[in-house]
Amino acid sequence: MEIHSKLPNVGTTIFTVIGKLANEYDAVNLSQGFPNFDTDPKLLQLVTDALKEGYNQYAPMQGSFSLRKIISEKIATLYGNTYHPESEITITAGATQAIFTAISTFIRPGDEVVVIKPSFDCYEPAIELFGGKTVPVELEGLDYSINWNKFKSAITPNTKMVITNTPHNPTGTIWSENDMVQLQEILKGTNIILLSDEVYEHIIFDGKKHESAAKYPELASRSIICSSFGKTFHVTGWKVGYCVAPNALMGEFRKVHQFNVFSANHPTQEALANYLKNPEHYLNLAQFYQEKRDYFLDAIRSSRFKMIPSSGTYFQVLDYSNISNESDTEFVERLIKEYKLASIPMSAFSLDGFTNRQIRFCFAKTNEVLDQAAEILNRI
Ligand code: GLN
């Protein structure tokens, strides 16, 4: 039997490939982005309570109402925009599902989707599956800033969607108010949908503020904004996220969502609805991760790696150009095999696998693991 792959150029994700290698070599693992510490026992207790209280059948298709309601309140407080819990908020099986469903809902063959590179790896395969064309716009310079003129010239009459991500995985950069205003101006008067990946919204450092698309009325009117409880509450394995969008966009999204997953898992939704009642649970996260970033960077200050401190997310990019001329995939593989330390090559996120001798580390780890990683990095 002949199989015609719909994704002939796609292999297994870098996170699975590196994760496997890291396990094989028993490496200190700072590759895939997930915390290695426990979640708050209070949240675990709330899930246990929900299981015992009988939340074991399908959640409503749109997600638990109490969770949608508290998300609506949270967004109104933080970003000054009200999304109606009944019609404008949907709970998804992680943000990746929200992103996939959004792309599948709106992208037709021939549609162009502007993607900022480097980018997280789930956008382009979804675009390709539905016959869309990725139009990349590369971030520039050591600080990975966006050139808005370049962005503007990537927009054509065929542009259907733009995908943005702040705080940004993998670079750890964030967009400013000025960036959002520029984006808003460029998209004004078009029919372009903005898919705004904001899964690291609460992990932002040095007193900076998260610039959600929800804060900008003209942007919000065309945006599907995705977020993730996995990142915020150290529960990436639960696969619970959500997205918000104006009624008309959300109506279309749900037409697909209902046949894609129907609904996300129920007991964790009830638990999260209760847990979100205390805003400290997410407002304290920035300080927590800033301390982790600083701990990690202090510990490797005497290493030969060059660093630009991350401004958000739990990732830190390190430049090894003082150390080796190897490609980043070769270097990462050698670090795992010879030094027992796992990271992610930046080329996995870059346009055409471009390598500029940088690798990404996840610092969502206990200080003990960060110490082990630093000890290795300091002797490379
Ligand atoms: N977001 C995580 C990272 O960037 C990976 C999630 C996944 O493996 N799909 O490392």
PDB file of N, CA and C in Angstrom, residues 64-91 201 214 227 229 242-245 254 272-273 276-277 282:
ATOM      1  N   SER A  64     -15.880  23.819  31.532  1.00  0.00           N
ATOM      2  CA  SER A  64     -16.675  24.037  32.740  1.00  0.00           C
ATOM      3  C   SER A  64     -17.043  25.521  32.849  1.00  0.00           C
ATOM      4  N   PHE A  65     -18.299  25.790  33.153  1.00  0.00           N
ATOM      5  CA  PHE A  65     -18.732  27.197  33.170  1.00  0.00           C
ATOM      6  C   PHE A  65     -18.007  27.976  34.264  1.00  0.00           C
ATOM      7  N   SER A  66     -17.816  27.333  35.429  1.00  0.00           N
ATOM      8  CA  SER A  66     -17.175  28.076  36.518  1.00  0.00           C
ATOM      9  C   SER A  66     -15.750  28.464  36.135  1.00  0.00           C
ATOM     10  N   LEU A  67     -15.081  27.618  35.384  1.00  0.00           N
ATOM     11  CA  LEU A  67     -13.721  27.959  34.954  1.00  0.00           C
ATOM     12  C   LEU A  67     -13.753  29.089  33.920  1.00  0.00           C
ATOM     13  N   ARG A  68     -14.684  29.013  32.983  1.00  0.00           N
ATOM     14  CA  ARG A  68     -14.782  30.090  31.971  1.00  0.00           C
ATOM     15  C   ARG A  68     -15.103  31.425  32.633  1.00  0.00           C
ATOM     16  N   LYS A  69     -15.955  31.356  33.666  1.00  0.00           N
ATOM     17  CA  LYS A  69     -16.364  32.591  34.330  1.00  0.00           C
ATOM     18  C   LYS A  69     -15.172  33.245  35.035  1.00  0.00           C
ATOM     19  N   ILE A  70     -14.363  32.439  35.695  1.00  0.00           N
ATOM     20  CA  ILE A  70     -13.250  33.042  36.442  1.00  0.00           C
ATOM     21  C   ILE A  70     -12.135  33.490  35.487  1.00  0.00           C
ATOM     22  N   ILE A  71     -12.016  32.817  34.359  1.00  0.00           N
ATOM     23  CA  ILE A  71     -11.044  33.287  33.342  1.00  0.00           C
ATOM     24  C   ILE A  71     -11.492  34.654  32.818  1.00  0.00           C
ATOM     25  N   SER A  72     -12.787  34.784  32.591  1.00  0.00           N
ATOM     26  CA  SER A  72     -13.323  36.051  32.106  1.00  0.00           C
ATOM     27  C   SER A  72     -12.986  37.181  33.091  1.00  0.00           C
ATOM     28  N   GLU A  73     -13.185  36.899  34.386  1.00  0.00           N
ATOM     29  CA  GLU A  73     -12.913  37.917  35.415  1.00  0.00           C
ATOM     30  C   GLU A  73     -11.421  38.250  35.460  1.00  0.00           C
ATOM     31  N   LYS A  74     -10.609  37.233  35.333  1.00  0.00           N
ATOM     32  CA  LYS A  74      -9.142  37.421  35.391  1.00  0.00           C
ATOM     33  C   LYS A  74      -8.684  38.306  34.226  1.00  0.00           C
ATOM     34  N   ILE A  75      -9.179  38.039  33.036  1.00  0.00           N
ATOM     35  CA  ILE A  75      -8.760  38.832  31.869  1.00  0.00           C
ATOM     36  C   ILE A  75      -9.264  40.275  31.999  1.00  0.00           C
ATOM     37  N   ALA A  76     -10.491  40.421  32.512  1.00  0.00           N
ATOM     38  CA  ALA A  76     -11.034  41.778  32.680  1.00  0.00           C
ATOM     39  C   ALA A  76     -10.162  42.572  33.653  1.00  0.00           C
ATOM     40  N   THR A  77      -9.757  41.929  34.747  1.00  0.00           N
ATOM     41  CA  THR A  77      -8.928  42.615  35.741  1.00  0.00           C
ATOM     42  C   THR A  77      -7.541  42.931  35.200  1.00  0.00           C
ATOM     43  N   LEU A  78      -6.916  41.949  34.550  1.00  0.00           N
ATOM     44  CA  LEU A  78      -5.520  42.138  34.134  1.00  0.00           C
ATOM     45  C   LEU A  78      -5.391  42.972  32.870  1.00  0.00           C
ATOM     46  N   TYR A  79      -6.305  42.780  31.931  1.00  0.00           N
ATOM     47  CA  TYR A  79      -6.107  43.385  30.606  1.00  0.00           C
ATOM     48  C   TYR A  79      -7.242  44.328  30.179  1.00  0.00           C
ATOM     49  N   GLY A  80      -8.243  44.487  31.064  1.00  0.00           N
ATOM     50  CA  GLY A  80      -9.289  45.472  30.800  1.00  0.00           C
ATOM     51  C   GLY A  80     -10.204  45.151  29.638  1.00  0.00           C
ATOM     52  N   ASN A  81     -10.380  43.867  29.360  1.00  0.00           N
ATOM     53  CA  ASN A  81     -11.272  43.497  28.257  1.00  0.00           C
ATOM     54  C   ASN A  81     -12.193  42.374  28.744  1.00  0.00           C
ATOM     55  N   THR A  82     -13.476  42.471  28.434  1.00  0.00           N
ATOM     56  CA  THR A  82     -14.408  41.450  28.927  1.00  0.00           C
ATOM     57  C   THR A  82     -14.780  40.465  27.829  1.00  0.00           C
ATOM     58  N   TYR A  83     -14.470  39.207  28.083  1.00  0.00           N
ATOM     59  CA  TYR A  83     -14.884  38.113  27.201  1.00  0.00           C
ATOM     60  C   TYR A  83     -16.050  37.411  27.871  1.00  0.00           C
ATOM     61  N   HIS A  84     -17.121  37.204  27.094  1.00  0.00           N
ATOM     62  CA  HIS A  84     -18.307  36.582  27.677  1.00  0.00           C
ATOM     63  C   HIS A  84     -18.039  35.098  27.899  1.00  0.00           C
ATOM     64  N   PRO A  85     -18.226  34.622  29.169  1.00  0.00           N
ATOM     65  CA  PRO A  85     -17.889  33.212  29.435  1.00  0.00           C
ATOM     66  C   PRO A  85     -18.736  32.240  28.592  1.00  0.00           C
ATOM     67  N   GLU A  86     -19.960  32.644  28.271  1.00  0.00           N
ATOM     68  CA  GLU A  86     -20.834  31.721  27.536  1.00  0.00           C
ATOM     69  C   GLU A  86     -20.384  31.540  26.091  1.00  0.00           C
ATOM     70  N   SER A  87     -19.949  32.615  25.465  1.00  0.00           N
ATOM     71  CA  SER A  87     -19.747  32.550  24.015  1.00  0.00           C
ATOM     72  C   SER A  87     -18.338  32.878  23.540  1.00  0.00           C
ATOM     73  N   GLU A  88     -17.459  33.304  24.447  1.00  0.00           N
ATOM     74  CA  GLU A  88     -16.163  33.803  23.961  1.00  0.00           C
ATOM     75  C   GLU A  88     -14.943  33.153  24.623  1.00  0.00           C
ATOM     76  N   ILE A  89     -15.178  32.109  25.404  1.00  0.00           N
ATOM     77  CA  ILE A  89     -14.068  31.418  26.073  1.00  0.00           C
ATOM     78  C   ILE A  89     -14.266  29.913  25.916  1.00  0.00           C
ATOM     79  N   THR A  90     -13.214  29.205  25.514  1.00  0.00           N
ATOM     80  CA  THR A  90     -13.303  27.747  25.381  1.00  0.00           C
ATOM     81  C   THR A  90     -12.094  27.105  26.058  1.00  0.00           C
ATOM     82  N   ILE A  91     -12.373  26.066  26.840  1.00  0.00           N
ATOM     83  CA  ILE A  91     -11.295  25.317  27.505  1.00  0.00           C
ATOM     84  C   ILE A  91     -10.844  24.218  26.533  1.00  0.00           C
ATOM     85  N   GLU A 201       2.148  34.063  29.698  1.00  0.00           N
ATOM     86  CA  GLU A 201       1.712  35.415  30.097  1.00  0.00           C
ATOM     87  C   GLU A 201       2.120  35.791  31.528  1.00  0.00           C
ATOM     88  N   ALA A 214      -5.378  41.212  24.208  1.00  0.00           N
ATOM     89  CA  ALA A 214      -6.669  41.578  24.792  1.00  0.00           C
ATOM     90  C   ALA A 214      -6.711  43.044  25.219  1.00  0.00           C
ATOM     91  N   SER A 227      -3.915  30.469  25.995  1.00  0.00           N
ATOM     92  CA  SER A 227      -3.116  30.408  27.208  1.00  0.00           C
ATOM     93  C   SER A 227      -3.111  28.991  27.770  1.00  0.00           C
ATOM     94  N   PHE A 229      -2.722  26.456  31.415  1.00  0.00           N
ATOM     95  CA  PHE A 229      -2.576  26.267  32.862  1.00  0.00           C
ATOM     96  C   PHE A 229      -1.337  25.453  33.190  1.00  0.00           C
ATOM     97  N   TYR A 242      -6.703  27.160  27.360  1.00  0.00           N
ATOM     98  CA  TYR A 242      -7.950  27.790  26.899  1.00  0.00           C
ATOM     99  C   TYR A 242      -7.648  28.812  25.832  1.00  0.00           C
ATOM    100  N   CYS A 243      -8.705  29.219  25.150  1.00  0.00           N
ATOM    101  CA  CYS A 243      -8.541  30.352  24.257  1.00  0.00           C
ATOM    102  C   CYS A 243      -9.761  31.249  24.363  1.00  0.00           C
ATOM    103  N   VAL A 244      -9.535  32.503  24.047  1.00  0.00           N
ATOM    104  CA  VAL A 244     -10.615  33.488  24.075  1.00  0.00           C
ATOM    105  C   VAL A 244     -10.627  34.217  22.738  1.00  0.00           C
ATOM    106  N   ALA A 245     -11.806  34.596  22.301  1.00  0.00           N
ATOM    107  CA  ALA A 245     -11.942  35.328  21.033  1.00  0.00           C
ATOM    108  C   ALA A 245     -13.331  35.948  20.989  1.00  0.00           C
ATOM    109  N   ARG A 254     -15.493  26.821  17.722  1.00  0.00           N
ATOM    110  CA  ARG A 254     -16.189  25.733  18.430  1.00  0.00           C
ATOM    111  C   ARG A 254     -16.790  24.702  17.481  1.00  0.00           C
ATOM    112  N   LEU A 272      -9.226  23.789  38.838  1.00  0.00           N
ATOM    113  CA  LEU A 272      -8.606  25.055  38.418  1.00  0.00           C
ATOM    114  C   LEU A 272      -9.542  26.230  38.655  1.00  0.00           C
ATOM    115  N   ALA A 273     -10.843  26.016  38.470  1.00  0.00           N
ATOM    116  CA  ALA A 273     -11.811  27.091  38.692  1.00  0.00           C
ATOM    117  C   ALA A 273     -11.730  27.557  40.139  1.00  0.00           C
ATOM    118  N   LEU A 276      -8.136  29.271  40.904  1.00  0.00           N
ATOM    119  CA  LEU A 276      -7.972  30.611  40.317  1.00  0.00           C
ATOM    120  C   LEU A 276      -8.622  31.710  41.152  1.00  0.00           C
ATOM    121  N   LYS A 277      -9.421  31.300  42.145  1.00  0.00           N
ATOM    122  CA  LYS A 277     -10.084  32.324  42.973  1.00  0.00           C
ATOM    123  C   LYS A 277      -9.049  33.156  43.721  1.00  0.00           C
ATOM    124  N   TYR A 282      -1.263  32.995  40.520  1.00  0.00           N
ATOM    125  CA  TYR A 282      -0.595  33.268  39.238  1.00  0.00           C
ATOM    126  C   TYR A 282       0.223  34.563  39.274  1.00  0.00           C
TER     127      TYR A 282
END
